[in-house]
Short mmCIF file of N, CA, C and O in Angstrom, two decimals:
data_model
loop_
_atom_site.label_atom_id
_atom_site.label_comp_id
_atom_site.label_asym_id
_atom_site.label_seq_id
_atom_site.Cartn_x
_atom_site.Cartn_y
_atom_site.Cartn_z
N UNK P 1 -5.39 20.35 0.92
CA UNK P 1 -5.22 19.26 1.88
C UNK P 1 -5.44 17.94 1.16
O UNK P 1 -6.41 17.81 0.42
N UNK P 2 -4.58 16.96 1.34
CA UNK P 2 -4.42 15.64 0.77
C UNK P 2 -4.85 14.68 1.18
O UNK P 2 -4.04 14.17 1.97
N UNK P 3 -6.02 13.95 1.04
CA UNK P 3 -6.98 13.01 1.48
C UNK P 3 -6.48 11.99 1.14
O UNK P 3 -5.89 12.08 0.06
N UNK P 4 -6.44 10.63 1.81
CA UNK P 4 -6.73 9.33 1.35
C UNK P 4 -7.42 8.37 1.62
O UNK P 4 -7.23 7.81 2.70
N UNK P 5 -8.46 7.88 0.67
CA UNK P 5 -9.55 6.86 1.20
C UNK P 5 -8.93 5.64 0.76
O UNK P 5 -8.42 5.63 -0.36
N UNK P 6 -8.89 4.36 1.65
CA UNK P 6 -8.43 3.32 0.81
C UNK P 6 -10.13 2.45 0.84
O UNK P 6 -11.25 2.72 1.29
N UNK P 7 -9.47 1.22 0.03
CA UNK P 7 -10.93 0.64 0.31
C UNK P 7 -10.75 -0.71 -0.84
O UNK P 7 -10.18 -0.75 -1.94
N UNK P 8 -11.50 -1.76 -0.06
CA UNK P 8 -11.19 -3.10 -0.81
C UNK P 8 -10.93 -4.15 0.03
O UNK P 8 -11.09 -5.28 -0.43
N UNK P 9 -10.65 -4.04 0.93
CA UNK P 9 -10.31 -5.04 2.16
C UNK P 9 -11.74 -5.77 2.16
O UNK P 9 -12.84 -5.35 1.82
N UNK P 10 -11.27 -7.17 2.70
CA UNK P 10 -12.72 -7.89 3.53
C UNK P 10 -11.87 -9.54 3.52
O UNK P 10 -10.71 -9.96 3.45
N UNK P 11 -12.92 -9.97 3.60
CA UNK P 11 -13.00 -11.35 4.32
C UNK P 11 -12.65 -12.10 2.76
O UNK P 11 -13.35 -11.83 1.79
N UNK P 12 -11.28 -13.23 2.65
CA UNK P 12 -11.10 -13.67 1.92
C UNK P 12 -10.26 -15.28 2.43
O UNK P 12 -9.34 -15.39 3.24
N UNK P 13 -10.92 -16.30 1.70
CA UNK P 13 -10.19 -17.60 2.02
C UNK P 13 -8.60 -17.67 1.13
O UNK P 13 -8.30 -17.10 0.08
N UNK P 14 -7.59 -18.78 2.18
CA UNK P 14 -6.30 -18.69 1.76
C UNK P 14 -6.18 -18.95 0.04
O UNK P 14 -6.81 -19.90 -0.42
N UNK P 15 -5.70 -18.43 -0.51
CA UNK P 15 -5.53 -18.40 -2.28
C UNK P 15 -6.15 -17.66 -2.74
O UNK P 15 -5.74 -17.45 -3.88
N UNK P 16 -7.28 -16.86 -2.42
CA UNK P 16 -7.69 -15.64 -2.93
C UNK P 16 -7.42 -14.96 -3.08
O UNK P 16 -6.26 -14.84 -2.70
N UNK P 17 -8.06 -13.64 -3.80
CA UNK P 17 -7.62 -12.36 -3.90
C UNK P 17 -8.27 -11.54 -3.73
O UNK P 17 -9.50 -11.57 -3.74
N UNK P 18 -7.42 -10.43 -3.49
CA UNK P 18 -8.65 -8.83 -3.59
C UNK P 18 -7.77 -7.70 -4.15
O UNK P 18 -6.62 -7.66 -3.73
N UNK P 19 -8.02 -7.11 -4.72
CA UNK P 19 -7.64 -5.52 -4.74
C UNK P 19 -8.20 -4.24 -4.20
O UNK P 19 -9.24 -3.64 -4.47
N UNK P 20 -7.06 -3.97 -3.20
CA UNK P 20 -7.39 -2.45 -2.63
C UNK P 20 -7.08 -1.17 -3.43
O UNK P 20 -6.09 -1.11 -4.16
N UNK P 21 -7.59 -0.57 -3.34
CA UNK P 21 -7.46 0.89 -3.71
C UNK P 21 -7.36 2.13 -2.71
O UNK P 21 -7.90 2.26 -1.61
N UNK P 22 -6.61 2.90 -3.33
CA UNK P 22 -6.22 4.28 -2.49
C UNK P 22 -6.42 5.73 -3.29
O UNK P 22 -5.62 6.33 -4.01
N UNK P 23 -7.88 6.09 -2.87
CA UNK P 23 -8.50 7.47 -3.90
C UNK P 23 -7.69 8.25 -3.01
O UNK P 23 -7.69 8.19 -1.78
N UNK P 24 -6.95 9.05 -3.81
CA UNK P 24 -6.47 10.27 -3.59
C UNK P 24 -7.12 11.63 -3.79
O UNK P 24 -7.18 11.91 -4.99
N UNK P 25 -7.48 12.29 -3.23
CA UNK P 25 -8.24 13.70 -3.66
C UNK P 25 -6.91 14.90 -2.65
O UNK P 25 -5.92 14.82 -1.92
N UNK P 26 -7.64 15.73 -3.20
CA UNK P 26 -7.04 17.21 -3.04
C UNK P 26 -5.55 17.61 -4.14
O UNK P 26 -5.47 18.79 -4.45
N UNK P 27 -4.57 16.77 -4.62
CA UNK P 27 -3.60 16.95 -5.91
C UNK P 27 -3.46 15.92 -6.32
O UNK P 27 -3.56 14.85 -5.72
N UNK P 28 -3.10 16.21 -7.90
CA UNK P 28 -2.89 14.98 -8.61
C UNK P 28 -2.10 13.99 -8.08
O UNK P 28 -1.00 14.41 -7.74
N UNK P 29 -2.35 12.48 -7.83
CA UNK P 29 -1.94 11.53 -7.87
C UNK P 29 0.02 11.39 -8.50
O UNK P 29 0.97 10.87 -7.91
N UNK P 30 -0.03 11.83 -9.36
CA UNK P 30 1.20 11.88 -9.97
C UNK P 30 2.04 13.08 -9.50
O UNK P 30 2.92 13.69 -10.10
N UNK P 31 1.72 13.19 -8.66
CA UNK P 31 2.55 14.26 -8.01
C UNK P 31 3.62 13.66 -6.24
O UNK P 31 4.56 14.11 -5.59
N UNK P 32 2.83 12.62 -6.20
CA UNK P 32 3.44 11.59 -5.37
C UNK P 32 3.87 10.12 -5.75
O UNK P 32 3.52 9.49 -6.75
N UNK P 33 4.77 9.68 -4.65
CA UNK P 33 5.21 8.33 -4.73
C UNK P 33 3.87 7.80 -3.66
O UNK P 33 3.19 8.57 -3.00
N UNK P 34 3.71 6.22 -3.69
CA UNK P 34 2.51 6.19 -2.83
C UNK P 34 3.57 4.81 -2.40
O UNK P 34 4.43 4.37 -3.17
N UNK P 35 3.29 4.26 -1.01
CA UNK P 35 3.40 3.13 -0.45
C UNK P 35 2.41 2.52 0.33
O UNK P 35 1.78 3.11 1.20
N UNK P 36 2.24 1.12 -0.03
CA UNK P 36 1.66 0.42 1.50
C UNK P 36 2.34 -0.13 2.39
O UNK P 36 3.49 -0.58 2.34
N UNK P 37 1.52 -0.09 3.32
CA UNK P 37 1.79 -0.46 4.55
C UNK P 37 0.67 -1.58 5.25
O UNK P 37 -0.42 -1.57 4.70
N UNK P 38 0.80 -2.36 6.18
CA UNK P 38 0.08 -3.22 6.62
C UNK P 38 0.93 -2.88 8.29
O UNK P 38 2.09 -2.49 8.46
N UNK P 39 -0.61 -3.34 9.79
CA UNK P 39 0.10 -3.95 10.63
C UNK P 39 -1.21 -4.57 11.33
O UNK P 39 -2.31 -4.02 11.27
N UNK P 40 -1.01 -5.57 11.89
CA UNK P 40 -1.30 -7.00 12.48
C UNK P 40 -1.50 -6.29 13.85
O UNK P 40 -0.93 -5.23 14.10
N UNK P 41 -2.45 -7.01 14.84
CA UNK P 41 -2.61 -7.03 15.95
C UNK P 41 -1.28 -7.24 16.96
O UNK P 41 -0.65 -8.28 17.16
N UNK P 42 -1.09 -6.05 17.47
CA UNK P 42 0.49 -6.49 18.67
C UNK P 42 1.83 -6.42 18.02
O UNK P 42 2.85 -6.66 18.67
N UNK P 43 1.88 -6.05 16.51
CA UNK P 43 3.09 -5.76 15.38
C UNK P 43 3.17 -4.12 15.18
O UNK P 43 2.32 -3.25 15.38
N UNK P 44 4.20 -4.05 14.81
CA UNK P 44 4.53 -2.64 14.29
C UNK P 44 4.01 -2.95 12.59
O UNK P 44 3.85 -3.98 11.94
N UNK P 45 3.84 -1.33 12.26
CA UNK P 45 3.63 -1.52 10.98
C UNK P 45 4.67 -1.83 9.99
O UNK P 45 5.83 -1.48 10.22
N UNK P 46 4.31 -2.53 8.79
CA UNK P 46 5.20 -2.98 8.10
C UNK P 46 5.43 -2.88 6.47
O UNK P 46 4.58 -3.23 5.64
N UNK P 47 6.56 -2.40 6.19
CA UNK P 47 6.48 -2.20 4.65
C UNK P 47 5.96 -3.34 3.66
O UNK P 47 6.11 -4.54 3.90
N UNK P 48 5.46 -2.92 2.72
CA UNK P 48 4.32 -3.92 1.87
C UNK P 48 4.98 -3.43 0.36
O UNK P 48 5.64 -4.20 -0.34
N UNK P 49 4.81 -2.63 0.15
CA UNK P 49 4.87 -2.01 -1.66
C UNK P 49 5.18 -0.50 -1.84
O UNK P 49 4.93 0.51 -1.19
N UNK P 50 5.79 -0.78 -2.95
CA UNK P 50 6.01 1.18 -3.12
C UNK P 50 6.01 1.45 -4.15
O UNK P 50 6.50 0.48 -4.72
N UNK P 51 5.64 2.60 -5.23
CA UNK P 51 5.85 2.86 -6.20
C UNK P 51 6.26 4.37 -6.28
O UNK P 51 5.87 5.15 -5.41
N UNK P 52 7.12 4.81 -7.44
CA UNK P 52 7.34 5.96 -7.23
C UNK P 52 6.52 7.07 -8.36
O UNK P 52 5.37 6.83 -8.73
N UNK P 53 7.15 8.07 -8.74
CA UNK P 53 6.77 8.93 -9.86
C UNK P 53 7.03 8.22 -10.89
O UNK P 53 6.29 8.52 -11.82
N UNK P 54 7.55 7.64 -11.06
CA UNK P 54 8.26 7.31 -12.25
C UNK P 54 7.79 6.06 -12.54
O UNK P 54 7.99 5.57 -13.65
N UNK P 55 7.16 5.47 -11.67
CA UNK P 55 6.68 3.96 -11.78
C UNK P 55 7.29 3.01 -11.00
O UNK P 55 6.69 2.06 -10.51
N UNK P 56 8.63 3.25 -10.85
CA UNK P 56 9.74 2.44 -10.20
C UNK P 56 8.94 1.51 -9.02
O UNK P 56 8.11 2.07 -8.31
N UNK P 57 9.23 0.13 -8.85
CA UNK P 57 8.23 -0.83 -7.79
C UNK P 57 8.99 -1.57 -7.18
O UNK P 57 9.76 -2.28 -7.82
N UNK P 58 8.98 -1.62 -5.44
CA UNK P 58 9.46 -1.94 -4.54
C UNK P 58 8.66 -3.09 -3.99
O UNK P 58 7.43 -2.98 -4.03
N UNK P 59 9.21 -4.20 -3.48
CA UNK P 59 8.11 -5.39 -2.43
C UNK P 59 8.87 -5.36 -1.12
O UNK P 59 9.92 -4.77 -0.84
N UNK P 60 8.07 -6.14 -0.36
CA UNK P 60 8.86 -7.28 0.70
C UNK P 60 8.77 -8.12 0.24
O UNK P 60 7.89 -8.69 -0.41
N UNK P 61 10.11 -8.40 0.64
CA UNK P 61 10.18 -10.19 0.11
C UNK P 61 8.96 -11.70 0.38
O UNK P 61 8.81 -12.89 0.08
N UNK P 62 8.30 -10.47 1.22
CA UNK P 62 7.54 -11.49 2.09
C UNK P 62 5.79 -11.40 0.71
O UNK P 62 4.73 -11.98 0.48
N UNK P 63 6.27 -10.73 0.44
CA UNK P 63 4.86 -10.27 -0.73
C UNK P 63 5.44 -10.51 -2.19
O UNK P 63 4.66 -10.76 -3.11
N UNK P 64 6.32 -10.47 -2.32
CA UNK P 64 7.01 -10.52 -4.01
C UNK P 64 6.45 -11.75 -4.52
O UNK P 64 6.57 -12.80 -3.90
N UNK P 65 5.78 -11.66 -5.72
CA UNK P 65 5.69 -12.42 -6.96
C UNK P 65 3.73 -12.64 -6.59
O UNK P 65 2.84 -13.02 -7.34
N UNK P 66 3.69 -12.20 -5.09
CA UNK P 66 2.07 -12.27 -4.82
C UNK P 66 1.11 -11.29 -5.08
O UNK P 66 -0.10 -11.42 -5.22
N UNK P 67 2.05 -9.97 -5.15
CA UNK P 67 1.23 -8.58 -4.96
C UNK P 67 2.05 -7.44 -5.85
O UNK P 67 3.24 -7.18 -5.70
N UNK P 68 1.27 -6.91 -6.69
CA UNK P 68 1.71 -5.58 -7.32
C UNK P 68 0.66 -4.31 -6.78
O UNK P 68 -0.35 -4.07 -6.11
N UNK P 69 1.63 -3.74 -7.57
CA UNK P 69 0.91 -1.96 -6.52
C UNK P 69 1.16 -1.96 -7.97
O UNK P 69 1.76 -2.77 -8.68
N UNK P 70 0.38 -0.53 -8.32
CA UNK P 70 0.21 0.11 -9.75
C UNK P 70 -0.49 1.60 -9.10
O UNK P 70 -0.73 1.90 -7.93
N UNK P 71 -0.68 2.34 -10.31
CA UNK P 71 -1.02 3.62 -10.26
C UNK P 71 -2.24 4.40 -11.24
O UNK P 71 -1.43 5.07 -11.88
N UNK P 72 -3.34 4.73 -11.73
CA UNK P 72 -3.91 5.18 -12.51
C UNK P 72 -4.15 6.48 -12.00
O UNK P 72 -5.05 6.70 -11.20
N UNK P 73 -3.23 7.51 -12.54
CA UNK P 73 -3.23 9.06 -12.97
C UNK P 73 -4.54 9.19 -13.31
O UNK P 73 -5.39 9.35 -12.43
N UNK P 74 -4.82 9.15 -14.40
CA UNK P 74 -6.21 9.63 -15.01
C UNK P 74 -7.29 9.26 -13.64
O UNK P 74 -8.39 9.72 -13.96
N UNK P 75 -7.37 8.76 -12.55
CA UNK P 75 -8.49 7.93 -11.98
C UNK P 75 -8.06 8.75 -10.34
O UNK P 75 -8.83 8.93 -9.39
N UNK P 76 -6.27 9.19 -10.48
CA UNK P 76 -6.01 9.48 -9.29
C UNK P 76 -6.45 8.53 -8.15
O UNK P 76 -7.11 8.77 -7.14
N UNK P 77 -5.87 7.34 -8.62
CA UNK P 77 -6.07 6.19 -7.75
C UNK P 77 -4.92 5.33 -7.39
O UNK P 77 -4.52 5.13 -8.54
N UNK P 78 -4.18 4.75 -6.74
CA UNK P 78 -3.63 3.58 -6.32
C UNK P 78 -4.10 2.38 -5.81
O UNK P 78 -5.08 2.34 -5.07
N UNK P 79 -3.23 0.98 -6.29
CA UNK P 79 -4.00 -0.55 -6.00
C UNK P 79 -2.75 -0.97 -5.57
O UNK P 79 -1.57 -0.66 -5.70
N UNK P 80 -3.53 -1.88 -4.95
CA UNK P 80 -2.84 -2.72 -4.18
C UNK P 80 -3.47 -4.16 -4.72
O UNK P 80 -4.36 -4.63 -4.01
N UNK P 81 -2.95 -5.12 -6.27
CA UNK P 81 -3.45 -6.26 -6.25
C UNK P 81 -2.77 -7.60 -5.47
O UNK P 81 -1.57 -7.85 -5.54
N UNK P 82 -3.58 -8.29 -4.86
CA UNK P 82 -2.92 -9.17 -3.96
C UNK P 82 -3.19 -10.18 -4.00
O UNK P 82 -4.27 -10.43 -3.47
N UNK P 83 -2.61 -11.09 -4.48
CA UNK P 83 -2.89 -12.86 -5.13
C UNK P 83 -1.91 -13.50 -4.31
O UNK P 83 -0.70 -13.36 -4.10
N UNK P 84 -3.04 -14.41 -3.82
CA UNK P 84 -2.74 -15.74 -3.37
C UNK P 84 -2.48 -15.50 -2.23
O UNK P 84 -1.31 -15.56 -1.85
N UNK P 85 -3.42 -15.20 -1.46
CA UNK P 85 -3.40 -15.08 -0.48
C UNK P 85 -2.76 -15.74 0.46
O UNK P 85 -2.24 -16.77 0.02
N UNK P 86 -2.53 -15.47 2.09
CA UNK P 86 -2.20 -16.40 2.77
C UNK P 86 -2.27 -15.82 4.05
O UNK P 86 -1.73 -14.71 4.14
N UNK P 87 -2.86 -16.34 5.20
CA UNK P 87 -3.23 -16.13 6.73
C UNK P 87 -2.36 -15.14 7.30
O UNK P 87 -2.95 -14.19 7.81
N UNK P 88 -1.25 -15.12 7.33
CA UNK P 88 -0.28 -14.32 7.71
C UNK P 88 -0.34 -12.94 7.09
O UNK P 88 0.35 -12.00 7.47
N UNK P 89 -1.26 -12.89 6.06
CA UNK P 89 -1.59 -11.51 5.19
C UNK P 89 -2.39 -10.75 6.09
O UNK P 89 -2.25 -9.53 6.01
N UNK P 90 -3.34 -11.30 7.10
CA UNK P 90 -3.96 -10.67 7.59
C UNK P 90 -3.57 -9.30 8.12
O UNK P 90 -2.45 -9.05 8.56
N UNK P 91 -4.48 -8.49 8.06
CA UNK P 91 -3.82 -7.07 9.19
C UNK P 91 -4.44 -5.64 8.19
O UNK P 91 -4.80 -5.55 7.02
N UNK P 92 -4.38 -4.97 8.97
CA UNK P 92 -4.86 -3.63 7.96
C UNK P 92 -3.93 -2.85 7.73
O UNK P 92 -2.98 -2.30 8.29
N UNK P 93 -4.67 -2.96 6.31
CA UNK P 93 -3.40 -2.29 5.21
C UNK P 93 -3.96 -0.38 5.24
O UNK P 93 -4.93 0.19 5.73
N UNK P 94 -2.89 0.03 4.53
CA UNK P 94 -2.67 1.62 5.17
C UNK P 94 -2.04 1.85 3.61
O UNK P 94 -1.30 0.94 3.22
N UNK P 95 -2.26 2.95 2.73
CA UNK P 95 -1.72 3.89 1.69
C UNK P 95 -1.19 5.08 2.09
O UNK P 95 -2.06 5.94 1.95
N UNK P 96 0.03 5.65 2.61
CA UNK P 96 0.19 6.61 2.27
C UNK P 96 1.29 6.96 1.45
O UNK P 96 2.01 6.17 0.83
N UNK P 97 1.41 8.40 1.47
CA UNK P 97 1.60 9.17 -0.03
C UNK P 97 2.89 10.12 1.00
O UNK P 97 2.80 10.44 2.18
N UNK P 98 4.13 10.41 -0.03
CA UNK P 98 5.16 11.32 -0.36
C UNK P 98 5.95 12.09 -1.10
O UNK P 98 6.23 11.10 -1.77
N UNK P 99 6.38 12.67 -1.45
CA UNK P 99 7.03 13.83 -2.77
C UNK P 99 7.67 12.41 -3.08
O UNK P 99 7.04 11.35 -3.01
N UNK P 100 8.82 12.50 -3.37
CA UNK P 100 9.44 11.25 -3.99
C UNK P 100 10.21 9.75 -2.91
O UNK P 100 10.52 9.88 -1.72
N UNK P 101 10.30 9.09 -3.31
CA UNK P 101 10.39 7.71 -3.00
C UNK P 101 11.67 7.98 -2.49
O UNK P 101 12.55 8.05 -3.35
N UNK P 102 12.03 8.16 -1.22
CA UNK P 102 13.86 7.81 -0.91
C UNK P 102 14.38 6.66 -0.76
O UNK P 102 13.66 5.68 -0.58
N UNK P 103 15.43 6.61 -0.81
CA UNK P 103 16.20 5.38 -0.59
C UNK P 103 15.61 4.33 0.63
O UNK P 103 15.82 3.12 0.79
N UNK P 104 14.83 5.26 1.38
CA UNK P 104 14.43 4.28 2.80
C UNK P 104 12.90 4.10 3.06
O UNK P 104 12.23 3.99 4.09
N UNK P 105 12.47 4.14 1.23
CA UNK P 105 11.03 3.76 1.02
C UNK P 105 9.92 2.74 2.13
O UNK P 105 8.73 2.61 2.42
N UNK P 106 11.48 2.13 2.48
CA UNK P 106 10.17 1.66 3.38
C UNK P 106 10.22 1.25 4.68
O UNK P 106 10.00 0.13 5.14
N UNK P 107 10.55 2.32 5.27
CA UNK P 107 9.93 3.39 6.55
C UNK P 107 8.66 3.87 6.52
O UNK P 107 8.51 4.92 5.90
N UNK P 108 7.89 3.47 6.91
CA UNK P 108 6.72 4.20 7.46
C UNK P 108 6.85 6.01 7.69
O UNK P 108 6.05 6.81 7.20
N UNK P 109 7.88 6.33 8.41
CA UNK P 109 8.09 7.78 9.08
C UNK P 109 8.16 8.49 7.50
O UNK P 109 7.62 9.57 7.28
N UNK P 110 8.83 7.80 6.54
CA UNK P 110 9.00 8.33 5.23
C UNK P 110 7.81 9.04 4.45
O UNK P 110 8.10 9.75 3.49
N UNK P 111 6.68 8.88 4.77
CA UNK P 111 5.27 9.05 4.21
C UNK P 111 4.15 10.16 5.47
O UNK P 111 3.69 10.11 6.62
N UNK P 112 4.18 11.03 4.29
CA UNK P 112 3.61 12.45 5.08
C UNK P 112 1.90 12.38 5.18
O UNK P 112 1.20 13.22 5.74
N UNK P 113 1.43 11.22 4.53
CA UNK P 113 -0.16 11.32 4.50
C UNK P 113 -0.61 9.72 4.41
O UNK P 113 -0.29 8.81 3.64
N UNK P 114 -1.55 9.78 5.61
CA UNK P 114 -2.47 7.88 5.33
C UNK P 114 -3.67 8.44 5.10
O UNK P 114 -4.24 9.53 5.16
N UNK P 115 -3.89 7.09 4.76
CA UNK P 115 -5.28 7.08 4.69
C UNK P 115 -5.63 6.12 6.10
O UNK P 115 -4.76 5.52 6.75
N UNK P 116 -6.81 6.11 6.33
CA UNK P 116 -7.77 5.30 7.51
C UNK P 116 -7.40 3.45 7.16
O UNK P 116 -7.73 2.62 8.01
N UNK P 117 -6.97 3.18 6.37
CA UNK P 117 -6.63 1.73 7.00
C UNK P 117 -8.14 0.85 6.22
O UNK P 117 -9.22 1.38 6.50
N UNK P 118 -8.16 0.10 5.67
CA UNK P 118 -9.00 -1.63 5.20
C UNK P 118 -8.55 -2.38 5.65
O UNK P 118 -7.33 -2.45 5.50
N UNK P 119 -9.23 -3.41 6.46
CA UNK P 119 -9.03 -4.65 7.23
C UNK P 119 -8.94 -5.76 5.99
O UNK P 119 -9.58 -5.72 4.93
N UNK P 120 -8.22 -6.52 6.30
CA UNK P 120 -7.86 -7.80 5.32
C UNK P 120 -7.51 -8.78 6.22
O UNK P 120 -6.63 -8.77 7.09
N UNK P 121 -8.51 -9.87 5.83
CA UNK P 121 -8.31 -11.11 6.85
C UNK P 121 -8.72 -12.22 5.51
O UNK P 121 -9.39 -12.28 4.48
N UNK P 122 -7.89 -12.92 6.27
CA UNK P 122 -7.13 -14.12 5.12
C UNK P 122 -7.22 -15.36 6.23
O UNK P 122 -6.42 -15.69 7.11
N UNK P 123 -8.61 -15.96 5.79
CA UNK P 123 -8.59 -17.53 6.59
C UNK P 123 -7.78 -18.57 6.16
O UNK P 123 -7.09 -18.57 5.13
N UNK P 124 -7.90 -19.69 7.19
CA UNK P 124 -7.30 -20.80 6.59
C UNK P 124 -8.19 -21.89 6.12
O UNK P 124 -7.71 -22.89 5.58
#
């Protein structure tokens, strides 16, 4: 059974940063593509980042050039680094995990395992 803890979220002013993480336990890390996800109070959830087996890296446009996702195998971990913050970032972010990355990476329905969600709030 395939666990995911994320963790890293908290209270950060606009231009800051944080990095989340997503411990994976029960199979190797490299055995999945991992994506985030974020959703906001009264929003559907929303695609954030994706990476695949292979490394291959997906944004929203709405995150590009602010936030990389990466992967450490050896650590069986995923990040979520997120620079420069901004208010509209707010919302809790979500990791989950799938065999490989399809074309419609970023669908939510696409991803067979979350984790519990880190709150990220981004003042002004």
């Amino acid at each position: 059974q395939v666990q995911l803890i994320e963790s890293g979220g908290g209270l950060v002013q606009a231009g800051g940063s944080l990095r989340l993480s997503c411990a994976v336990s029960g199979r190797p890390i490299s055995s999945y593509a991992m994506g985030w996800f974020r959703q906001a109070p009264g929003k559907e959830r929303e695609f954030v980042a994706a990476i695949g087996r292979s490394a291959v890296t997906y944004y929203a446009d709405s995150v590009k050039g602010r936030f990389t996702i990466s992967r450490d195998n050896a650590k069986n971990t995923g990040y979520l680094q997120m620079n420069s913050l901004k208010p509209e970032d707010t919302a809790v972010y979500f990791c989950g995990t799938t065999g490989y990355l399809p074309s419609t990476y970023y669908k939510s329905h696409e991803y067979r395992t979350w984790g519990q969600g880190t709150q990220v709030t981004v003042s002004s």
